Short mmCIF file of C-alpha atoms in Angstrom, two decimals:
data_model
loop_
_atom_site.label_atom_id
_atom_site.label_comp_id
_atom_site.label_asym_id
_atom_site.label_seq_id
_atom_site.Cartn_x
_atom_site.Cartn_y
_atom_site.Cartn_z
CA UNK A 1 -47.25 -0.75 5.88
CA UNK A 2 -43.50 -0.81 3.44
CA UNK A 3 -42.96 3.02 3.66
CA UNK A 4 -41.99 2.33 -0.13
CA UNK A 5 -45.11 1.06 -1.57
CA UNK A 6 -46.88 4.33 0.34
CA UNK A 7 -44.09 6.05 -1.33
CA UNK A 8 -44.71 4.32 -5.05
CA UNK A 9 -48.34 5.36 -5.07
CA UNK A 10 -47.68 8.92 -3.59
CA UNK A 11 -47.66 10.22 -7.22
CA UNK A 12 -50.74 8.46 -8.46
CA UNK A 13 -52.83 9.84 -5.44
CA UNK A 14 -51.48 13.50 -6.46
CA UNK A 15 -51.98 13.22 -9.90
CA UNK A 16 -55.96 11.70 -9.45
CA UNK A 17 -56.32 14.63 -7.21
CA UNK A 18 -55.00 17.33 -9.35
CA UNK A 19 -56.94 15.43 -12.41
CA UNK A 20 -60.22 16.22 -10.41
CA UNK A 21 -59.43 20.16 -10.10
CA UNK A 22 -57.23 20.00 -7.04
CA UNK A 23 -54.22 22.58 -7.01
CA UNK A 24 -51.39 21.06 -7.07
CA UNK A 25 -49.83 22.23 -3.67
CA UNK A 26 -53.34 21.01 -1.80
CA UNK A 27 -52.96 17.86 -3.71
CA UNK A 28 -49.82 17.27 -2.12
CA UNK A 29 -50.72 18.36 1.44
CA UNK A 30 -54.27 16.10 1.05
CA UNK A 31 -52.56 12.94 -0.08
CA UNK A 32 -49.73 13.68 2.97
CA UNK A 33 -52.37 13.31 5.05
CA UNK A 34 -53.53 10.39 3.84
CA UNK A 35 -50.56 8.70 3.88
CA UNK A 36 -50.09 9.61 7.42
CA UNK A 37 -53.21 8.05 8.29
CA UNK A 38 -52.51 5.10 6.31
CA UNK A 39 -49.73 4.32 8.28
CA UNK A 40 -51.57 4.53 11.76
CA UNK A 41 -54.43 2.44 10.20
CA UNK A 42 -52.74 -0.43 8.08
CA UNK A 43 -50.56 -1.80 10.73
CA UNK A 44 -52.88 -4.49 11.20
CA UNK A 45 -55.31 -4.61 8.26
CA UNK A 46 -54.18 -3.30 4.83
CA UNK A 47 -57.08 -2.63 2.58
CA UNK A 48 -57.61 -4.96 -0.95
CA UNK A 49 -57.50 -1.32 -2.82
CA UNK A 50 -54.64 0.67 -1.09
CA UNK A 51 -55.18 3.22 -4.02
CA UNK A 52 -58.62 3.59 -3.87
CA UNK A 53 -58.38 4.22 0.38
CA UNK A 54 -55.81 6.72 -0.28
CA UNK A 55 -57.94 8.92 -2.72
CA UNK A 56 -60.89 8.48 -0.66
CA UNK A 57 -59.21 9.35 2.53
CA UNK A 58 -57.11 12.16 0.19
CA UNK A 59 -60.12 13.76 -1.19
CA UNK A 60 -61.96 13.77 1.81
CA UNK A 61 -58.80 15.73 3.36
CA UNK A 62 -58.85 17.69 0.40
CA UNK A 63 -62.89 18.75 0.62
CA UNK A 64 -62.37 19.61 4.33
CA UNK A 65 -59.42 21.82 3.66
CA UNK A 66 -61.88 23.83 1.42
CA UNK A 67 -64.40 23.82 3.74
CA UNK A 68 -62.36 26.14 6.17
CA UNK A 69 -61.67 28.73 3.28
CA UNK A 70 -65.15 28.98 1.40
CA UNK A 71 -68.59 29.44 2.13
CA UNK A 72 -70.91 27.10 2.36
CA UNK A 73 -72.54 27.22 -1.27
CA UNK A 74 -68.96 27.17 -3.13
CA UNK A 75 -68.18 24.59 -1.49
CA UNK A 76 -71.15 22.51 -1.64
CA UNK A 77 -71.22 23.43 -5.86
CA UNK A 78 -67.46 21.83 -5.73
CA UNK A 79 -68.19 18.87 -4.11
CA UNK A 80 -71.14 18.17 -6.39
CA UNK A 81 -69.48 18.71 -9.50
CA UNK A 82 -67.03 16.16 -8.65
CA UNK A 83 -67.21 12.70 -9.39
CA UNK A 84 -67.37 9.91 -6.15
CA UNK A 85 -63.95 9.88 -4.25
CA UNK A 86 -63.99 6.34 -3.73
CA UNK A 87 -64.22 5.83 -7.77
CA UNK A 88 -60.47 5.64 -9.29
CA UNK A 89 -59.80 6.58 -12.36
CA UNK A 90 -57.38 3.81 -14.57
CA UNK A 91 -55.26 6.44 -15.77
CA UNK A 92 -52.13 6.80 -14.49
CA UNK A 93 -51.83 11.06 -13.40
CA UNK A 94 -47.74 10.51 -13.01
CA UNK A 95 -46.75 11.51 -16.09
CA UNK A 96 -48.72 15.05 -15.67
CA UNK A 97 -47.07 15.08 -12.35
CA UNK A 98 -43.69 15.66 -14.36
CA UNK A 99 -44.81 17.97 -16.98
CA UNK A 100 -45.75 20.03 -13.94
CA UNK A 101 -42.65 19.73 -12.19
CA UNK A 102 -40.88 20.67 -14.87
CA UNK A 103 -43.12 23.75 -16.02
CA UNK A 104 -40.91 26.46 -17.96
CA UNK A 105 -41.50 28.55 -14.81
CA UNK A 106 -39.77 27.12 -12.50
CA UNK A 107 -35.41 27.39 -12.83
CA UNK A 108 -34.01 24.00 -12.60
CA UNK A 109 -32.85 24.09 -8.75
CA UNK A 110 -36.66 24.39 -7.94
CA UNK A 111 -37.88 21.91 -10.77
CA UNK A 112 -35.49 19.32 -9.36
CA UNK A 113 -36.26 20.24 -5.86
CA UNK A 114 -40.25 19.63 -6.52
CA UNK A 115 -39.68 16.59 -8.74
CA UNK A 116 -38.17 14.67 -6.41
CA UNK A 117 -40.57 15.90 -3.59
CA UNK A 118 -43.79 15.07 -5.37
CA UNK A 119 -43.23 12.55 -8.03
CA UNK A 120 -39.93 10.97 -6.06
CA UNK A 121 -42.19 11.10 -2.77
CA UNK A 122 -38.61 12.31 -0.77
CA UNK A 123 -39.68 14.36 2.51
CA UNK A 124 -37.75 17.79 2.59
CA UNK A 125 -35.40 17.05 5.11
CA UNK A 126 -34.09 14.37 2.63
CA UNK A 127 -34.37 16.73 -0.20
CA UNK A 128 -32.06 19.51 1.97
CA UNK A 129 -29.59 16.73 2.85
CA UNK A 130 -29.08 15.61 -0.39
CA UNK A 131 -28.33 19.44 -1.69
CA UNK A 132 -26.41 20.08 1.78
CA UNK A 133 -28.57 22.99 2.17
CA UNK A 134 -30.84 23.50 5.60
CA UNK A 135 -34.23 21.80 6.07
CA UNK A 136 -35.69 25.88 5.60
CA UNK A 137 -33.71 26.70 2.69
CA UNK A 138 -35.06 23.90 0.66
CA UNK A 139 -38.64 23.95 2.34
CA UNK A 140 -38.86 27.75 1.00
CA UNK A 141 -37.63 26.74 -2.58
CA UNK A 142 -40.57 23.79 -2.70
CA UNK A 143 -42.69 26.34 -1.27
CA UNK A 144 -42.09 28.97 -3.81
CA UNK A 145 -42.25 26.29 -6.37
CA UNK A 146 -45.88 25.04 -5.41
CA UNK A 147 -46.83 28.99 -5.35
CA UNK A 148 -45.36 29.09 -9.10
CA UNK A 149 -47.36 25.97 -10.00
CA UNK A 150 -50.58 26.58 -8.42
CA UNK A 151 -52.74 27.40 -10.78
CA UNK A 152 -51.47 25.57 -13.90
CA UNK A 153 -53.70 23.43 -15.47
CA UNK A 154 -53.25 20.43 -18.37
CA UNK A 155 -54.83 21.78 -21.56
CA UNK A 156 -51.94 21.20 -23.89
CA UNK A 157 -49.07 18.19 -24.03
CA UNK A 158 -46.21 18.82 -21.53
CA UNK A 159 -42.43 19.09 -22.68
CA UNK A 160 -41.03 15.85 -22.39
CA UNK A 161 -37.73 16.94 -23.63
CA UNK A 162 -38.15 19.74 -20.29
CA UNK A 163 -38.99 16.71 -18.15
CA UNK A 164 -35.60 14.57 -19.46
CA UNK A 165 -33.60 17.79 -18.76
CA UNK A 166 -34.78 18.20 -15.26
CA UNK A 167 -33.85 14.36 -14.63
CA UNK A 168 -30.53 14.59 -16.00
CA UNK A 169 -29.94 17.52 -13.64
CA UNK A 170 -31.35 15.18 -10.67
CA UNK A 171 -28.93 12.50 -11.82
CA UNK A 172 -25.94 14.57 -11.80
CA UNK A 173 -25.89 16.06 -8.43
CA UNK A 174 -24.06 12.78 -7.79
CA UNK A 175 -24.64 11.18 -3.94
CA UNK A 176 -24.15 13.16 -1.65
CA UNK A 177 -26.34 13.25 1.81
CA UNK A 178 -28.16 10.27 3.18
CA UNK A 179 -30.49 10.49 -0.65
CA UNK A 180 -28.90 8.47 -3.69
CA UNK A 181 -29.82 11.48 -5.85
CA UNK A 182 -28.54 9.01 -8.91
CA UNK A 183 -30.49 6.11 -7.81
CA UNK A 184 -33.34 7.97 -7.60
CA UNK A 185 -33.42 9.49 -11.11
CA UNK A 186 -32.84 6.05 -12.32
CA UNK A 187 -35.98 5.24 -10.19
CA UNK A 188 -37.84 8.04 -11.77
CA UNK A 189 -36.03 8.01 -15.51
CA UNK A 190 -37.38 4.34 -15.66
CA UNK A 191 -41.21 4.89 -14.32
CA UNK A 192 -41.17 7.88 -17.33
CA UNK A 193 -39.99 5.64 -19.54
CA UNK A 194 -42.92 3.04 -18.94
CA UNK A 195 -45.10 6.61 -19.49
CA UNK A 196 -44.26 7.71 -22.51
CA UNK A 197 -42.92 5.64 -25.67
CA UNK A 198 -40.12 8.12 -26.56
CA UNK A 199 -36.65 7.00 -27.77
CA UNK A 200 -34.78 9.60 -26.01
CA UNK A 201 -36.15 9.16 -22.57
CA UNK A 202 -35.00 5.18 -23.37
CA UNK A 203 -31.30 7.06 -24.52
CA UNK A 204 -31.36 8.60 -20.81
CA UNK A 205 -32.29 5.81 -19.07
CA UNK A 206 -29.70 3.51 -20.98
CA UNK A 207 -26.83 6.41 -20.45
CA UNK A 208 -28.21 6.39 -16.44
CA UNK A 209 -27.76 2.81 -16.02
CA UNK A 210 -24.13 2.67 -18.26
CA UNK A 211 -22.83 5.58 -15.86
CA UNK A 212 -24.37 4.46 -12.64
CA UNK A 213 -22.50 0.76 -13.49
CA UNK A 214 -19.14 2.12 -13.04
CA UNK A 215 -19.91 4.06 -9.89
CA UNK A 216 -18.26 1.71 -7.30
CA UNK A 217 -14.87 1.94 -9.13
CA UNK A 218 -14.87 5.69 -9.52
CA UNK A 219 -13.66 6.33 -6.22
CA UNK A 220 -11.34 4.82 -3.71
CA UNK A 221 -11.91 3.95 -0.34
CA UNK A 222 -11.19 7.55 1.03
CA UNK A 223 -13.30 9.33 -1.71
CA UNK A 224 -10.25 9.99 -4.11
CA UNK A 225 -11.09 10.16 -7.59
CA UNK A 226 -10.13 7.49 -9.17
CA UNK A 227 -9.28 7.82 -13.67
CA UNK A 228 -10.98 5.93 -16.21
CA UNK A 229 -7.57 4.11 -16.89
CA UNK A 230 -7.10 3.33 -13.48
CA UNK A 231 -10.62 1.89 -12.47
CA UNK A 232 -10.99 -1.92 -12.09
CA UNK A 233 -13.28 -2.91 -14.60
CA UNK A 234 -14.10 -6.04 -12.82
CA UNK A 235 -16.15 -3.68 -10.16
CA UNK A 236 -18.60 -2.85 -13.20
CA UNK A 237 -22.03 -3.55 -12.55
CA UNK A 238 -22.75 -5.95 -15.71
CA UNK A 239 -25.87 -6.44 -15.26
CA UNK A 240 -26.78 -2.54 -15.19
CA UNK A 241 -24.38 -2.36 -18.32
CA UNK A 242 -26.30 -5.41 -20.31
CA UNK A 243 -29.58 -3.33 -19.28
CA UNK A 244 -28.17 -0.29 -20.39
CA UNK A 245 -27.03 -1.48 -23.75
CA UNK A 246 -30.27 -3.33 -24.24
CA UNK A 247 -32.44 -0.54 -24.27
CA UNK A 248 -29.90 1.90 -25.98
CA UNK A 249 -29.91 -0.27 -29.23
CA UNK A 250 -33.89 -0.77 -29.52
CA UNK A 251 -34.00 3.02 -28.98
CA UNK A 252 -31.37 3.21 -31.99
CA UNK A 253 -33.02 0.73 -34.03
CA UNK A 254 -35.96 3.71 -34.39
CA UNK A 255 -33.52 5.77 -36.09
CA UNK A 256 -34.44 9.08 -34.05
CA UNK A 257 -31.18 9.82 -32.76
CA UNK A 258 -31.29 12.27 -30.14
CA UNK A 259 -28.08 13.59 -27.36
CA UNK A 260 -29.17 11.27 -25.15
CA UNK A 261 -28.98 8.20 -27.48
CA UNK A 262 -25.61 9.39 -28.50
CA UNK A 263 -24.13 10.16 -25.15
CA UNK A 264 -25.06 6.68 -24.57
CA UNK A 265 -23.47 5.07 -27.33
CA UNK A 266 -20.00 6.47 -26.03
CA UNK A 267 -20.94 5.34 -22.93
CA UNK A 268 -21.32 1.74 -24.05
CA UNK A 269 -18.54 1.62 -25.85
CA UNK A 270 -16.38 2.52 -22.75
CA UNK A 271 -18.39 -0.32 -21.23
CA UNK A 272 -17.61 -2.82 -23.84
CA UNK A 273 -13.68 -2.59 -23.33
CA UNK A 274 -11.73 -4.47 -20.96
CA UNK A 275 -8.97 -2.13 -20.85
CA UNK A 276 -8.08 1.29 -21.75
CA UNK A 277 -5.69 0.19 -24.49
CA UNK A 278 -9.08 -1.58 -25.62
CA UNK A 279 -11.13 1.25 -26.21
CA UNK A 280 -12.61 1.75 -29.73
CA UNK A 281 -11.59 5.60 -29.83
CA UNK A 282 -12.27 6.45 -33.62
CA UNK A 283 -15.79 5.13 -33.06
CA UNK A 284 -15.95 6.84 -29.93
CA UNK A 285 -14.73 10.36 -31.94
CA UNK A 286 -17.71 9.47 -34.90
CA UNK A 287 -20.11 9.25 -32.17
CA UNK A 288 -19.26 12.44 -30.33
CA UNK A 289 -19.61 14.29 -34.45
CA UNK A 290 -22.46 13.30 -33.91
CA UNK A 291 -23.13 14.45 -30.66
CA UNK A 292 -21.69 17.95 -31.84
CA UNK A 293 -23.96 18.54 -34.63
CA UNK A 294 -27.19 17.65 -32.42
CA UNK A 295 -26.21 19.86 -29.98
CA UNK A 296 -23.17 22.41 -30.61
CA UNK A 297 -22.15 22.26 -27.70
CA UNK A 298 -18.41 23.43 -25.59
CA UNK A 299 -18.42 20.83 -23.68
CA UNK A 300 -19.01 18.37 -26.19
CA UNK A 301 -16.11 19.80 -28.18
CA UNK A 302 -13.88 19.86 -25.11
CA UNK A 303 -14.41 15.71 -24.86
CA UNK A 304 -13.75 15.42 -28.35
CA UNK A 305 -10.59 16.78 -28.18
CA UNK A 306 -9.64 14.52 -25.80
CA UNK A 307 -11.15 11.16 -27.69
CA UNK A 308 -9.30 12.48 -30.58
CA UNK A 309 -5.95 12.80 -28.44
CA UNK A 310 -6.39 8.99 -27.61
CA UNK A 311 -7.69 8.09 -31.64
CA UNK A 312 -5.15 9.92 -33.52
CA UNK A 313 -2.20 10.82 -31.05
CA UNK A 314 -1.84 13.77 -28.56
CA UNK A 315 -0.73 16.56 -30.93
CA UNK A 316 -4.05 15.95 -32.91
CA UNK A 317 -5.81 16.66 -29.84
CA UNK A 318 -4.34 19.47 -28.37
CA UNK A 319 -4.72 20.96 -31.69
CA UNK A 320 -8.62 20.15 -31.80
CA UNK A 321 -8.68 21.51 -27.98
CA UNK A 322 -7.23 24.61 -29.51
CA UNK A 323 -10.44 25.43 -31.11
CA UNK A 324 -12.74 24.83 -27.40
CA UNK A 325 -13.28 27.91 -25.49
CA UNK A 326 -10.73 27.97 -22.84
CA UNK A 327 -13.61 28.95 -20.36
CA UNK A 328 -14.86 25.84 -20.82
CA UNK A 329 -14.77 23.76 -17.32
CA UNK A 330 -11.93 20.75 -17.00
CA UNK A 331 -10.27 22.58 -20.36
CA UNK A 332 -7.32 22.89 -18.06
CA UNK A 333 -7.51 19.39 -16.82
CA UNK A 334 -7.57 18.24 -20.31
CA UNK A 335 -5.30 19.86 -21.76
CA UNK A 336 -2.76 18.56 -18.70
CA UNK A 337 -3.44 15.56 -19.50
CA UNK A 338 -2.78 15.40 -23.07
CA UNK A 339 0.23 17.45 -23.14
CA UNK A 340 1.82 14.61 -20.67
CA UNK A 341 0.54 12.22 -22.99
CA UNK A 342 3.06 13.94 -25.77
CA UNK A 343 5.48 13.72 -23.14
CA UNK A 344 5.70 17.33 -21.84
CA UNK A 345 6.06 16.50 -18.32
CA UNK A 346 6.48 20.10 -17.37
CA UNK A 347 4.36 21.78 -19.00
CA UNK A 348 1.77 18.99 -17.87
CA UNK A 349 2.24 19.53 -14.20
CA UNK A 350 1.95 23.00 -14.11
CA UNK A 351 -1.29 22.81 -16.02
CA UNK A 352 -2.59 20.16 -13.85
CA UNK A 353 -1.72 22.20 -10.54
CA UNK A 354 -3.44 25.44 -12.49
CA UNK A 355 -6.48 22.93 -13.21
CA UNK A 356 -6.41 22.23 -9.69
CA UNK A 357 -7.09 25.54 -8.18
CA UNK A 358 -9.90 25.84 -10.81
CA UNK A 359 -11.75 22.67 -9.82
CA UNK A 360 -15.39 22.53 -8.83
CA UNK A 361 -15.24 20.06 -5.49
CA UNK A 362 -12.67 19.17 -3.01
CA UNK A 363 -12.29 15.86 -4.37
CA UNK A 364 -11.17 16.49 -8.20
CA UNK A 365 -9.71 19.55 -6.56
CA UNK A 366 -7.32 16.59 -4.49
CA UNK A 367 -6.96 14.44 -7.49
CA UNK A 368 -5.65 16.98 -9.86
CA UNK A 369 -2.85 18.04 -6.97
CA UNK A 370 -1.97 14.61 -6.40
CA UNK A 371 -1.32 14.37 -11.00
CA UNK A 372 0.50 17.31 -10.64
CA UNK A 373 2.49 16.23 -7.77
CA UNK A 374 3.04 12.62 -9.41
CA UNK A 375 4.72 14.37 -11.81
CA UNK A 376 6.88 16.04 -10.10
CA UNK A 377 8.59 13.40 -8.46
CA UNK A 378 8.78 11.16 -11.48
#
C-alpha cells in the first residue's frame, strides 16, 4: 500500500475517532495501529473501503486499549453507547483536527509540532529532523501537547484565524532536514482551504504558492543567499505563480481584505515583473498602507520603508525607516542597503558588516559579510 494515501486518510481516521468520544492522544495511537496493520495486510489485497477498514480496525484498537484500564461494566456501557465501527460517518473530522491542534493552550512550537504530526501524518523522527532537534526532544513536546489536548472537546467553532497562524509558522521554518516543512504547509494550507470557505485561508494559500515559486532562485548552488535583484526570474515556478494569483483575486473579489490577502498582493506584484527595474513600487507601498492599518505592525513598517526607498528615492526611505523601531530584525540590513542606494558607500558597509553580526542563520549571516565586503573593494 502508497505510504501516502495511508498518510492522506491518517487525519480522517483520527478525527472519526475523536468524533465518537475518543481522546485525542488514543485516537492517534488507535489509528497508528491500524495503519501498521494495514500495511502488513494490503500488500496483496487492498480493501474496496480503505476508510471504513481503518476505523474498524482503529476502533477496535481503540476499545481494547480501554479494556486494559476499566472494568468490565464501564467498558461494556462505552462500547454500547457507541455507534457500529464499521459504519463511517460522511463528514470529514479534519478540519476539527486543526482547531485542536491549534487550541489557545498550546504555544506555537508545540501547535506546529502536533499539526504536522496528526493532521500532516509526519512520524516524529521527521518532525525532530525538520526542527534539528533530537528524536526525544520533539517526542516530549508532542507528548506534552497530547497531555494539554486530552480532554478538549468540540462544543463551540474553532479559531480559524489560530489555525492560519499556526500554518504560517509551519511554512516559515523554511526546509531544513529531510521534511519540506514549506511543502507541507502548502499540502495542509490547501486541504483547509477545501474545509472551510474563508477568504483569508485562500490569501495564505495564494501568498504560500507566490513565495514557494521563487524558492529555487533564492539560493545558489552552495546555499548563499541570493537578492531579489539578483535572482533569475526565469527559475520562477509559473505555474505555482498563475495558481497563486488565481486564487488571490477571487479571494479579493469578496472584498474582505485580510493580512494575508494583502501580503499576497505584494507578493504578486513582485511576481508579475520581469525585472527589478520593472517592479510596480508605488502600488507595492499602497498595498503595504494597507497592510499597516490591518495589522500595525514593526515589521510591516520596516518593509515599507524599504518599498518606499525604491518608489520615491532612498532619502524618502531612510527617512520613513527613521520612524521603525531600531529593534526591529533586518532594520540594520535595511538600512545598509538603502544608504548605498544614496550612494554612501561607507556608511553602507559598515552597517551591512554590523547587520551581519546581528543575523539570525549562518547563511544571511554569510551574505551580509560578503555586501559588506563587496563594498569594500569597489
Amino acid at each position: 500500500m502508497d505510504p501516502q494515501v495511508l498518510r492522506a486518510l491518517t487525519p480522517a481516521v483520527i478525527g472519526v475517532l475523536v468524533h465518537r468520544g475518543a481522546d485525542f492522544a488514543s485516537a492517534e495511537d488507535a489509528a497508528a495501529e491500524a495503519m501498521l496493520e494495514a500495511t502488513s495486510t494490503w500488500v496483496a489485497d487492498a480493501p474496496a473501503e480503505p476508510k471504513g477498514w481503518l476505523v474498524t480496525v482503529a476502533w477496535r484498537k481503540f476499545l481494547d486499549a480501554e479494556r486494559s484500564e476499566k472494568a468490565r461494566r464501564a467498558r461494556e456501557d462505552r462500547a454500547a453507547a457507541q455507534p457500529d465501527p464499521g459504519t463511517v460517518s460522511g463528514v470529514d473530522d479534519t478540519l476539527q483536527l486543526f482547531f485542536l491542534c491549534a487550541h489557545p493552550s498550546l504555544g506555537p512550537a508545540a501547535a506546529v509540532a502536533l499539526t504536522l504530526r496528526a493532521v500532516g501524518g509526519l512520524t516524529t523522527r521527521q518532525i525532530a529532523r525538520a526542527y534539528l532537534v533530537p528524536e526525544k526532544t520533539m517526542a516530549q513536546r508532542i507528548s506534552r501537547a497530547k497531555r494539554t489536548v486530552r480532554d478538549v472537546r468540540f462544543d463551540a467553532p474553532g479559531d480559524v484565524g489560530t489555525v492560519r497562524r499556526v500554518l504560517y509558522l509551519v511554512f516559515n521554518e523554511g526546509y531544513t532536514g529531510d521534511v519540506d516543512l514549506a511543502a507541507e504547509a502548502i499540502r495542509l494550507t490547501r486541504q483547509l482551504a477545501g474545509l472551510s470557505d474563508d477568504e483569508e485561508t485562500a490569501g495564505l494559500l495564494a501568498l504560500m504558492l507566490l513565495h514557494h515559486a521563487r524558492r529555487s532562485a533564492r539560493t545558489g548552488p552552495d546555499g548563499h543567499v541570493i537578492d531579489l535583484a539578483e535572482q533569475d526570474r526565469s527559475r520562477w515556478d509559473t505555474t505555482l505563480i498563475a495558481e497563486g494569483v488565481h486564487i488571490l483575486q477571487a479571494a479579493l473579489a469578496r472584498d474582505r481584505l485580510g493580512e494575508f490577502q494583502a501580503q499576497a498582493a505584494i507578493a504578486a506584484l513582485h511576481a508579475d515583473a520581469r525585472c527589478m527595474e520593472e517592479t510596480d513600487w508605488p502600488q507595492i507601498v499602497e498595498w503595504y498602507d494597507e497592510l499597516l492599518a490591518l495589522t500595525d505592525s514593526s515589521v510591516v513598517r520596516l518593509n515599507r520603508a524599504v518599498a518606499i526607498g525604491e518608489a520615491d528615492g532612498p532619502a524618502a526611505g531612510l527617512e520613513a525607516l527613521g520612524e521603525v523601531d531600531p529593534a526591529v530584525p533586518r532594520h540594520t540590513a535595511a538600512a545598509a542597503y538603502l544608504c548605498e542606494k544614496a550612494g554612501d558607500l561607507q556608511r553602507a558597509a559598515e552597517l551591512y558588516a554590523e547587520a551581519a553580526d546581528k543575523a539570525s542563520s549562518i547563511p544571511e549571516r554569510h551574505h551580509l559579510t560578503l555586501q559588506a565586503a563587496r563594498i569594500r573593494t569597489g
